Amino acid sequence: KVSKVVIDNISNVFSMGEAAASEPTLGDKFLADNNNLKLLADHEGNESEPYNLKYPVNGKEVIEDFQTVGKGHRITGAEEKSGMIYNHIFRNKDGSINPLTQDQIDDIFKRDVKKAVTLVNDLGKNSTINFDTINSSAYNILVQMAFQMGSNPKTKKGLAGFEKTLQFIKDGKYTKASKEMLDSTWHDQTPKRAKELSNLMAKIPDNK
């Protein structure tokens, strides 16, 4: 029996599962790299109770109308109604808050990261990006972005709305992609995070 390889020192919540005969996918490699997971976790914080995200835009404070909890988990309407995120209770039936434990926060984070990987993989399936030519570091950056903002190819919201950036990445023009990333509301809302990821993209050599 092949043993499982446990990944990261965040909480030992990620596992590669049983070894597969095929080459690991870009998504597998993302999940297996503790640097990727730590970068995400550092950006998102670690909150046991729901809060409304606040950030400055053009000198004014913006307060989001949705709540976030754990490591950047955006609470959906369905979750608000049920008081549960996956199988974890964060709000009691009487409306009082049930603080999440660290194990629960880590489990939610693990599931959310896997969802972000799936969102980026969907861009590959519809040929928005090319898995045969994309630099693995560029793929990792896209997962970071998808985790934060989601991605909906139909509505062009979230990562899927970065059409010029994604086209530059598909063409192997990572320098131009890095600049295009900053021409966005995302950059206005979270400039430090956007610049950090843009700088990482700029370090990737362009395809010849």
PDB file of C-alpha atoms in Angstrom:
ATOM      1  CA  LYS A   1       0.000   0.000   0.000  1.00  0.00           C
ATOM      2  CA  VAL A   2       1.348   3.406  -0.977  1.00  0.00           C
ATOM      3  CA  SER A   3       1.603   5.761   1.971  1.00  0.00           C
ATOM      4  CA  LYS A   4       0.129   9.239   1.853  1.00  0.00           C
ATOM      5  CA  VAL A   5       2.384  12.265   1.640  1.00  0.00           C
ATOM      6  CA  VAL A   6       1.154  14.971   3.986  1.00  0.00           C
ATOM      7  CA  ILE A   7       1.849  18.462   2.820  1.00  0.00           C
ATOM      8  CA  ASP A   8       2.585  21.705   4.764  1.00  0.00           C
ATOM      9  CA  ASN A   9       3.197  22.892   8.232  1.00  0.00           C
ATOM     10  CA  ILE A  10       0.140  25.148   8.302  1.00  0.00           C
ATOM     11  CA  SER A  11      -1.998  22.448   9.844  1.00  0.00           C
ATOM     12  CA  ASN A  12      -1.152  19.202   8.002  1.00  0.00           C
ATOM     13  CA  VAL A  13      -4.526  19.355   6.260  1.00  0.00           C
ATOM     14  CA  PHE A  14      -3.362  18.780   2.677  1.00  0.00           C
ATOM     15  CA  SER A  15      -2.582  15.339   1.349  1.00  0.00           C
ATOM     16  CA  MET A  16      -1.525  14.209  -2.076  1.00  0.00           C
ATOM     17  CA  GLY A  17      -3.437  10.959  -1.651  1.00  0.00           C
ATOM     18  CA  GLU A  18      -2.171   7.730  -3.141  1.00  0.00           C
ATOM     19  CA  ALA A  19       0.521   8.038  -5.726  1.00  0.00           C
ATOM     20  CA  ALA A  20      -0.786   8.115  -9.259  1.00  0.00           C
ATOM     21  CA  ALA A  21       0.830   6.521 -12.270  1.00  0.00           C
ATOM     22  CA  SER A  22       0.437   9.684 -14.353  1.00  0.00           C
ATOM     23  CA  GLU A  23       2.466  12.877 -14.038  1.00  0.00           C
ATOM     24  CA  PRO A  24       1.120  15.256 -11.361  1.00  0.00           C
ATOM     25  CA  THR A  25      -1.014  18.042 -12.799  1.00  0.00           C
ATOM     26  CA  LEU A  26      -0.316  21.737 -12.282  1.00  0.00           C
ATOM     27  CA  GLY A  27      -3.100  21.711  -9.712  1.00  0.00           C
ATOM     28  CA  ASP A  28      -1.531  18.783  -7.864  1.00  0.00           C
ATOM     29  CA  LYS A  29       1.772  20.614  -7.773  1.00  0.00           C
ATOM     30  CA  PHE A  30       0.131  23.776  -6.465  1.00  0.00           C
ATOM     31  CA  LEU A  31      -1.496  21.886  -3.603  1.00  0.00           C
ATOM     32  CA  ALA A  32       1.769  20.119  -2.810  1.00  0.00           C
ATOM     33  CA  ASP A  33       3.802  23.324  -2.546  1.00  0.00           C
ATOM     34  CA  ASN A  34       3.710  24.779   0.945  1.00  0.00           C
ATOM     35  CA  ASN A  35       4.990  28.124  -0.361  1.00  0.00           C
ATOM     36  CA  ASN A  36       1.804  28.557  -2.402  1.00  0.00           C
ATOM     37  CA  LEU A  37      -0.405  27.678   0.548  1.00  0.00           C
ATOM     38  CA  LYS A  38       1.506  29.884   2.953  1.00  0.00           C
ATOM     39  CA  LEU A  39       1.290  32.864   0.596  1.00  0.00           C
ATOM     40  CA  LEU A  40      -2.475  32.418   0.384  1.00  0.00           C
ATOM     41  CA  ALA A  41      -2.860  31.988   4.127  1.00  0.00           C
ATOM     42  CA  ASP A  42      -0.704  35.049   4.849  1.00  0.00           C
ATOM     43  CA  HIS A  43      -2.818  37.174   2.512  1.00  0.00           C
ATOM     44  CA  GLU A  44      -6.101  36.021   3.995  1.00  0.00           C
ATOM     45  CA  GLY A  45      -5.558  36.124   7.746  1.00  0.00           C
ATOM     46  CA  ASN A  46      -7.134  33.701  10.189  1.00  0.00           C
ATOM     47  CA  GLU A  47     -10.461  34.718  11.747  1.00  0.00           C
ATOM     48  CA  SER A  48     -12.723  32.441  13.796  1.00  0.00           C
ATOM     49  CA  GLU A  49     -15.740  34.782  13.563  1.00  0.00           C
ATOM     50  CA  PRO A  50     -17.388  36.468  10.539  1.00  0.00           C
ATOM     51  CA  TYR A  51     -16.416  40.033   9.685  1.00  0.00           C
ATOM     52  CA  ASN A  52     -17.034  42.596   6.951  1.00  0.00           C
ATOM     53  CA  LEU A  53     -13.906  43.308   4.946  1.00  0.00           C
ATOM     54  CA  LYS A  54     -12.801  46.956   4.928  1.00  0.00           C
ATOM     55  CA  TYR A  55     -10.318  48.638   2.595  1.00  0.00           C
ATOM     56  CA  PRO A  56      -9.569  52.158   1.303  1.00  0.00           C
ATOM     57  CA  VAL A  57     -10.351  53.188  -2.280  1.00  0.00           C
ATOM     58  CA  ASN A  58      -9.447  56.703  -3.413  1.00  0.00           C
ATOM     59  CA  GLY A  59      -9.117  57.827   0.174  1.00  0.00           C
ATOM     60  CA  LYS A  60     -12.512  56.473   1.239  1.00  0.00           C
ATOM     61  CA  GLU A  61     -13.193  53.390   3.339  1.00  0.00           C
ATOM     62  CA  VAL A  62     -15.217  50.703   1.593  1.00  0.00           C
ATOM     63  CA  ILE A  63     -17.038  48.094   3.670  1.00  0.00           C
ATOM     64  CA  GLU A  64     -18.115  44.936   1.835  1.00  0.00           C
ATOM     65  CA  ASP A  65     -21.782  43.938   2.127  1.00  0.00           C
ATOM     66  CA  PHE A  66     -20.882  40.270   2.568  1.00  0.00           C
ATOM     67  CA  GLN A  67     -19.015  38.603   5.396  1.00  0.00           C
ATOM     68  CA  THR A  68     -15.764  36.667   5.443  1.00  0.00           C
ATOM     69  CA  VAL A  69     -14.462  34.128   7.947  1.00  0.00           C
ATOM     70  CA  GLY A  70     -11.480  31.835   8.440  1.00  0.00           C
ATOM     71  CA  LYS A  71      -8.752  32.229   5.830  1.00  0.00           C
ATOM     72  CA  GLY A  72     -10.597  34.378   3.329  1.00  0.00           C
ATOM     73  CA  HIS A  73     -13.794  32.335   2.996  1.00  0.00           C
ATOM     74  CA  ARG A  74     -16.585  34.484   1.595  1.00  0.00           C
ATOM     75  CA  ILE A  75     -19.819  33.423   3.265  1.00  0.00           C
ATOM     76  CA  THR A  76     -22.519  32.730   0.665  1.00  0.00           C
ATOM     77  CA  GLY A  77     -26.215  33.447   1.018  1.00  0.00           C
ATOM     78  CA  ALA A  78     -26.934  29.747   1.404  1.00  0.00           C
ATOM     79  CA  GLU A  79     -24.334  29.470   4.144  1.00  0.00           C
ATOM     80  CA  GLU A  80     -25.777  32.484   5.944  1.00  0.00           C
ATOM     81  CA  LYS A  81     -29.192  30.859   5.851  1.00  0.00           C
ATOM     82  CA  SER A  82     -28.013  27.459   7.085  1.00  0.00           C
ATOM     83  CA  GLY A  83     -25.411  28.758   9.509  1.00  0.00           C
ATOM     84  CA  MET A  84     -22.987  26.178   8.113  1.00  0.00           C
ATOM     85  CA  ILE A  85     -19.898  26.250   5.893  1.00  0.00           C
ATOM     86  CA  TYR A  86     -19.497  22.794   4.447  1.00  0.00           C
ATOM     87  CA  ASN A  87     -20.286  20.767   7.589  1.00  0.00           C
ATOM     88  CA  HIS A  88     -19.039  23.347  10.086  1.00  0.00           C
ATOM     89  CA  ILE A  89     -21.498  25.411  12.154  1.00  0.00           C
ATOM     90  CA  PHE A  90     -20.468  29.067  12.430  1.00  0.00           C
ATOM     91  CA  ARG A  91     -23.839  30.557  13.347  1.00  0.00           C
ATOM     92  CA  ASN A  92     -26.357  29.039  15.767  1.00  0.00           C
ATOM     93  CA  LYS A  93     -30.090  28.861  15.042  1.00  0.00           C
ATOM     94  CA  ASP A  94     -30.698  31.775  17.436  1.00  0.00           C
ATOM     95  CA  GLY A  95     -28.345  33.921  15.339  1.00  0.00           C
ATOM     96  CA  SER A  96     -25.450  33.882  17.778  1.00  0.00           C
ATOM     97  CA  ILE A  97     -21.945  33.249  16.489  1.00  0.00           C
ATOM     98  CA  ASN A  98     -20.329  29.864  16.976  1.00  0.00           C
ATOM     99  CA  PRO A  99     -16.589  30.587  16.568  1.00  0.00           C
ATOM    100  CA  LEU A 100     -14.787  28.193  14.267  1.00  0.00           C
ATOM    101  CA  THR A 101     -11.976  26.070  15.666  1.00  0.00           C
ATOM    102  CA  GLN A 102      -8.561  26.122  14.007  1.00  0.00           C
ATOM    103  CA  ASP A 103      -9.145  22.644  12.597  1.00  0.00           C
ATOM    104  CA  GLN A 104     -12.417  23.845  11.052  1.00  0.00           C
ATOM    105  CA  ILE A 105     -10.746  26.948   9.614  1.00  0.00           C
ATOM    106  CA  ASP A 106      -8.016  24.801   8.073  1.00  0.00           C
ATOM    107  CA  ASP A 107     -10.524  22.351   6.601  1.00  0.00           C
ATOM    108  CA  ILE A 108     -12.526  25.180   4.998  1.00  0.00           C
ATOM    109  CA  PHE A 109      -9.292  26.640   3.633  1.00  0.00           C
ATOM    110  CA  LYS A 110      -8.279  23.277   2.167  1.00  0.00           C
ATOM    111  CA  ARG A 111     -11.605  22.929   0.366  1.00  0.00           C
ATOM    112  CA  ASP A 112     -11.570  26.518  -0.867  1.00  0.00           C
ATOM    113  CA  VAL A 113      -8.070  26.139  -2.315  1.00  0.00           C
ATOM    114  CA  LYS A 114      -9.164  23.040  -4.214  1.00  0.00           C
ATOM    115  CA  LYS A 115     -12.112  25.013  -5.591  1.00  0.00           C
ATOM    116  CA  ALA A 116      -9.734  27.743  -6.771  1.00  0.00           C
ATOM    117  CA  VAL A 117      -7.623  25.122  -8.557  1.00  0.00           C
ATOM    118  CA  THR A 118     -10.765  23.840 -10.262  1.00  0.00           C
ATOM    119  CA  LEU A 119     -11.703  27.370 -11.383  1.00  0.00           C
ATOM    120  CA  VAL A 120      -8.314  27.820 -13.052  1.00  0.00           C
ATOM    121  CA  ASN A 121      -8.492  24.362 -14.597  1.00  0.00           C
ATOM    122  CA  ASP A 122     -11.850  25.334 -16.102  1.00  0.00           C
ATOM    123  CA  LEU A 123     -10.098  28.194 -17.917  1.00  0.00           C
ATOM    124  CA  GLY A 124      -7.823  25.585 -19.457  1.00  0.00           C
ATOM    125  CA  LYS A 125     -10.741  23.413 -20.492  1.00  0.00           C
ATOM    126  CA  ASN A 126     -12.336  26.254 -22.448  1.00  0.00           C
ATOM    127  CA  SER A 127      -8.936  27.190 -23.967  1.00  0.00           C
ATOM    128  CA  THR A 128      -8.712  30.566 -22.210  1.00  0.00           C
ATOM    129  CA  ILE A 129      -5.261  29.419 -21.093  1.00  0.00           C
ATOM    130  CA  ASN A 130      -3.059  26.698 -22.535  1.00  0.00           C
ATOM    131  CA  PHE A 131      -1.854  24.042 -20.088  1.00  0.00           C
ATOM    132  CA  ASP A 132       0.668  22.772 -22.630  1.00  0.00           C
ATOM    133  CA  THR A 133       2.592  26.053 -22.692  1.00  0.00           C
ATOM    134  CA  ILE A 134       1.759  27.948 -19.486  1.00  0.00           C
ATOM    135  CA  ASN A 135       4.586  28.508 -17.039  1.00  0.00           C
ATOM    136  CA  SER A 136       3.827  26.733 -13.762  1.00  0.00           C
ATOM    137  CA  SER A 137       4.506  29.902 -11.769  1.00  0.00           C
ATOM    138  CA  ALA A 138       1.911  31.755 -13.862  1.00  0.00           C
ATOM    139  CA  TYR A 139      -0.580  28.972 -13.148  1.00  0.00           C
ATOM    140  CA  ASN A 140       0.124  29.324  -9.430  1.00  0.00           C
ATOM    141  CA  ILE A 141      -0.521  33.067  -9.582  1.00  0.00           C
ATOM    142  CA  LEU A 142      -3.854  32.475 -11.306  1.00  0.00           C
ATOM    143  CA  VAL A 143      -4.902  30.116  -8.509  1.00  0.00           C
ATOM    144  CA  GLN A 144      -3.982  32.813  -5.989  1.00  0.00           C
ATOM    145  CA  MET A 145      -6.211  35.263  -7.865  1.00  0.00           C
ATOM    146  CA  ALA A 146      -9.083  32.790  -8.270  1.00  0.00           C
ATOM    147  CA  PHE A 147      -9.020  32.061  -4.550  1.00  0.00           C
ATOM    148  CA  GLN A 148      -9.462  35.743  -3.757  1.00  0.00           C
ATOM    149  CA  MET A 149     -11.991  36.795  -6.384  1.00  0.00           C
ATOM    150  CA  GLY A 150     -13.524  33.644  -7.845  1.00  0.00           C
ATOM    151  CA  SER A 151     -13.971  33.164 -11.575  1.00  0.00           C
ATOM    152  CA  ASN A 152     -17.083  33.026 -13.743  1.00  0.00           C
ATOM    153  CA  PRO A 153     -16.477  32.657 -17.505  1.00  0.00           C
ATOM    154  CA  LYS A 154     -20.179  33.251 -18.290  1.00  0.00           C
ATOM    155  CA  THR A 155     -20.465  36.595 -16.499  1.00  0.00           C
ATOM    156  CA  LYS A 156     -16.789  37.509 -16.921  1.00  0.00           C
ATOM    157  CA  LYS A 157     -16.541  38.213 -13.229  1.00  0.00           C
ATOM    158  CA  GLY A 158     -13.528  37.529 -11.055  1.00  0.00           C
ATOM    159  CA  LEU A 159     -10.463  36.044 -12.717  1.00  0.00           C
ATOM    160  CA  ALA A 160     -12.366  35.250 -15.925  1.00  0.00           C
ATOM    161  CA  GLY A 161     -12.879  38.994 -16.380  1.00  0.00           C
ATOM    162  CA  PHE A 162      -9.129  39.553 -16.752  1.00  0.00           C
ATOM    163  CA  GLU A 163      -9.393  38.768 -20.453  1.00  0.00           C
ATOM    164  CA  LYS A 164      -6.347  40.735 -21.616  1.00  0.00           C
ATOM    165  CA  THR A 165      -4.205  39.345 -18.804  1.00  0.00           C
ATOM    166  CA  LEU A 166      -5.267  35.802 -19.612  1.00  0.00           C
ATOM    167  CA  GLN A 167      -4.607  36.309 -23.330  1.00  0.00           C
ATOM    168  CA  PHE A 168      -1.106  37.607 -22.613  1.00  0.00           C
ATOM    169  CA  ILE A 169      -0.481  34.561 -20.422  1.00  0.00           C
ATOM    170  CA  LYS A 170      -1.765  32.265 -23.166  1.00  0.00           C
ATOM    171  CA  ASP A 171       0.632  33.971 -25.590  1.00  0.00           C
ATOM    172  CA  GLY A 172       3.517  33.594 -23.135  1.00  0.00           C
ATOM    173  CA  LYS A 173       3.824  37.375 -22.679  1.00  0.00           C
ATOM    174  CA  TYR A 174       4.169  37.416 -18.924  1.00  0.00           C
ATOM    175  CA  THR A 175       5.669  40.920 -18.684  1.00  0.00           C
ATOM    176  CA  LYS A 176       2.607  42.419 -20.369  1.00  0.00           C
ATOM    177  CA  ALA A 177       0.326  40.207 -18.283  1.00  0.00           C
ATOM    178  CA  SER A 178       1.915  41.534 -15.102  1.00  0.00           C
ATOM    179  CA  LYS A 179       1.200  45.119 -16.128  1.00  0.00           C
ATOM    180  CA  GLU A 180      -2.351  44.349 -17.224  1.00  0.00           C
ATOM    181  CA  MET A 181      -3.082  42.775 -13.822  1.00  0.00           C
ATOM    182  CA  LEU A 182      -2.708  46.199 -12.206  1.00  0.00           C
ATOM    183  CA  ASP A 183      -5.199  47.885 -14.537  1.00  0.00           C
ATOM    184  CA  SER A 184      -8.104  46.627 -12.470  1.00  0.00           C
ATOM    185  CA  THR A 185     -10.548  47.250  -9.648  1.00  0.00           C
ATOM    186  CA  TRP A 186      -8.793  44.375  -7.901  1.00  0.00           C
ATOM    187  CA  HIS A 187      -5.626  46.471  -7.745  1.00  0.00           C
ATOM    188  CA  ASP A 188      -7.606  49.457  -6.442  1.00  0.00           C
ATOM    189  CA  GLN A 189      -9.138  47.349  -3.663  1.00  0.00           C
ATOM    190  CA  THR A 190      -6.116  45.305  -2.590  1.00  0.00           C
ATOM    191  CA  PRO A 191      -3.075  47.111  -4.051  1.00  0.00           C
ATOM    192  CA  LYS A 192      -0.413  45.409  -1.939  1.00  0.00           C
ATOM    193  CA  ARG A 193      -1.608  41.923  -2.842  1.00  0.00           C
ATOM    194  CA  ALA A 194      -2.090  42.789  -6.499  1.00  0.00           C
ATOM    195  CA  LYS A 195       1.372  44.315  -6.778  1.00  0.00           C
ATOM    196  CA  GLU A 196       2.985  41.328  -5.084  1.00  0.00           C
ATOM    197  CA  LEU A 197       1.392  38.895  -7.533  1.00  0.00           C
ATOM    198  CA  SER A 198       2.082  41.215 -10.466  1.00  0.00           C
ATOM    199  CA  ASN A 199       5.759  41.345  -9.489  1.00  0.00           C
ATOM    200  CA  LEU A 200       5.874  37.549  -9.348  1.00  0.00           C
ATOM    201  CA  MET A 201       4.335  37.406 -12.836  1.00  0.00           C
ATOM    202  CA  ALA A 202       6.896  39.929 -14.143  1.00  0.00           C
ATOM    203  CA  LYS A 203       9.759  37.643 -13.041  1.00  0.00           C
ATOM    204  CA  ILE A 204       8.600  34.879 -15.394  1.00  0.00           C
ATOM    205  CA  PRO A 205      10.599  34.890 -18.673  1.00  0.00           C
ATOM    206  CA  ASP A 206       8.482  35.545 -21.748  1.00  0.00           C
ATOM    207  CA  ASN A 207       8.133  32.700 -24.248  1.00  0.00           C
ATOM    208  CA  LYS A 208      10.252  33.138 -27.324  1.00  0.00           C
TER     209      LYS A 208
END
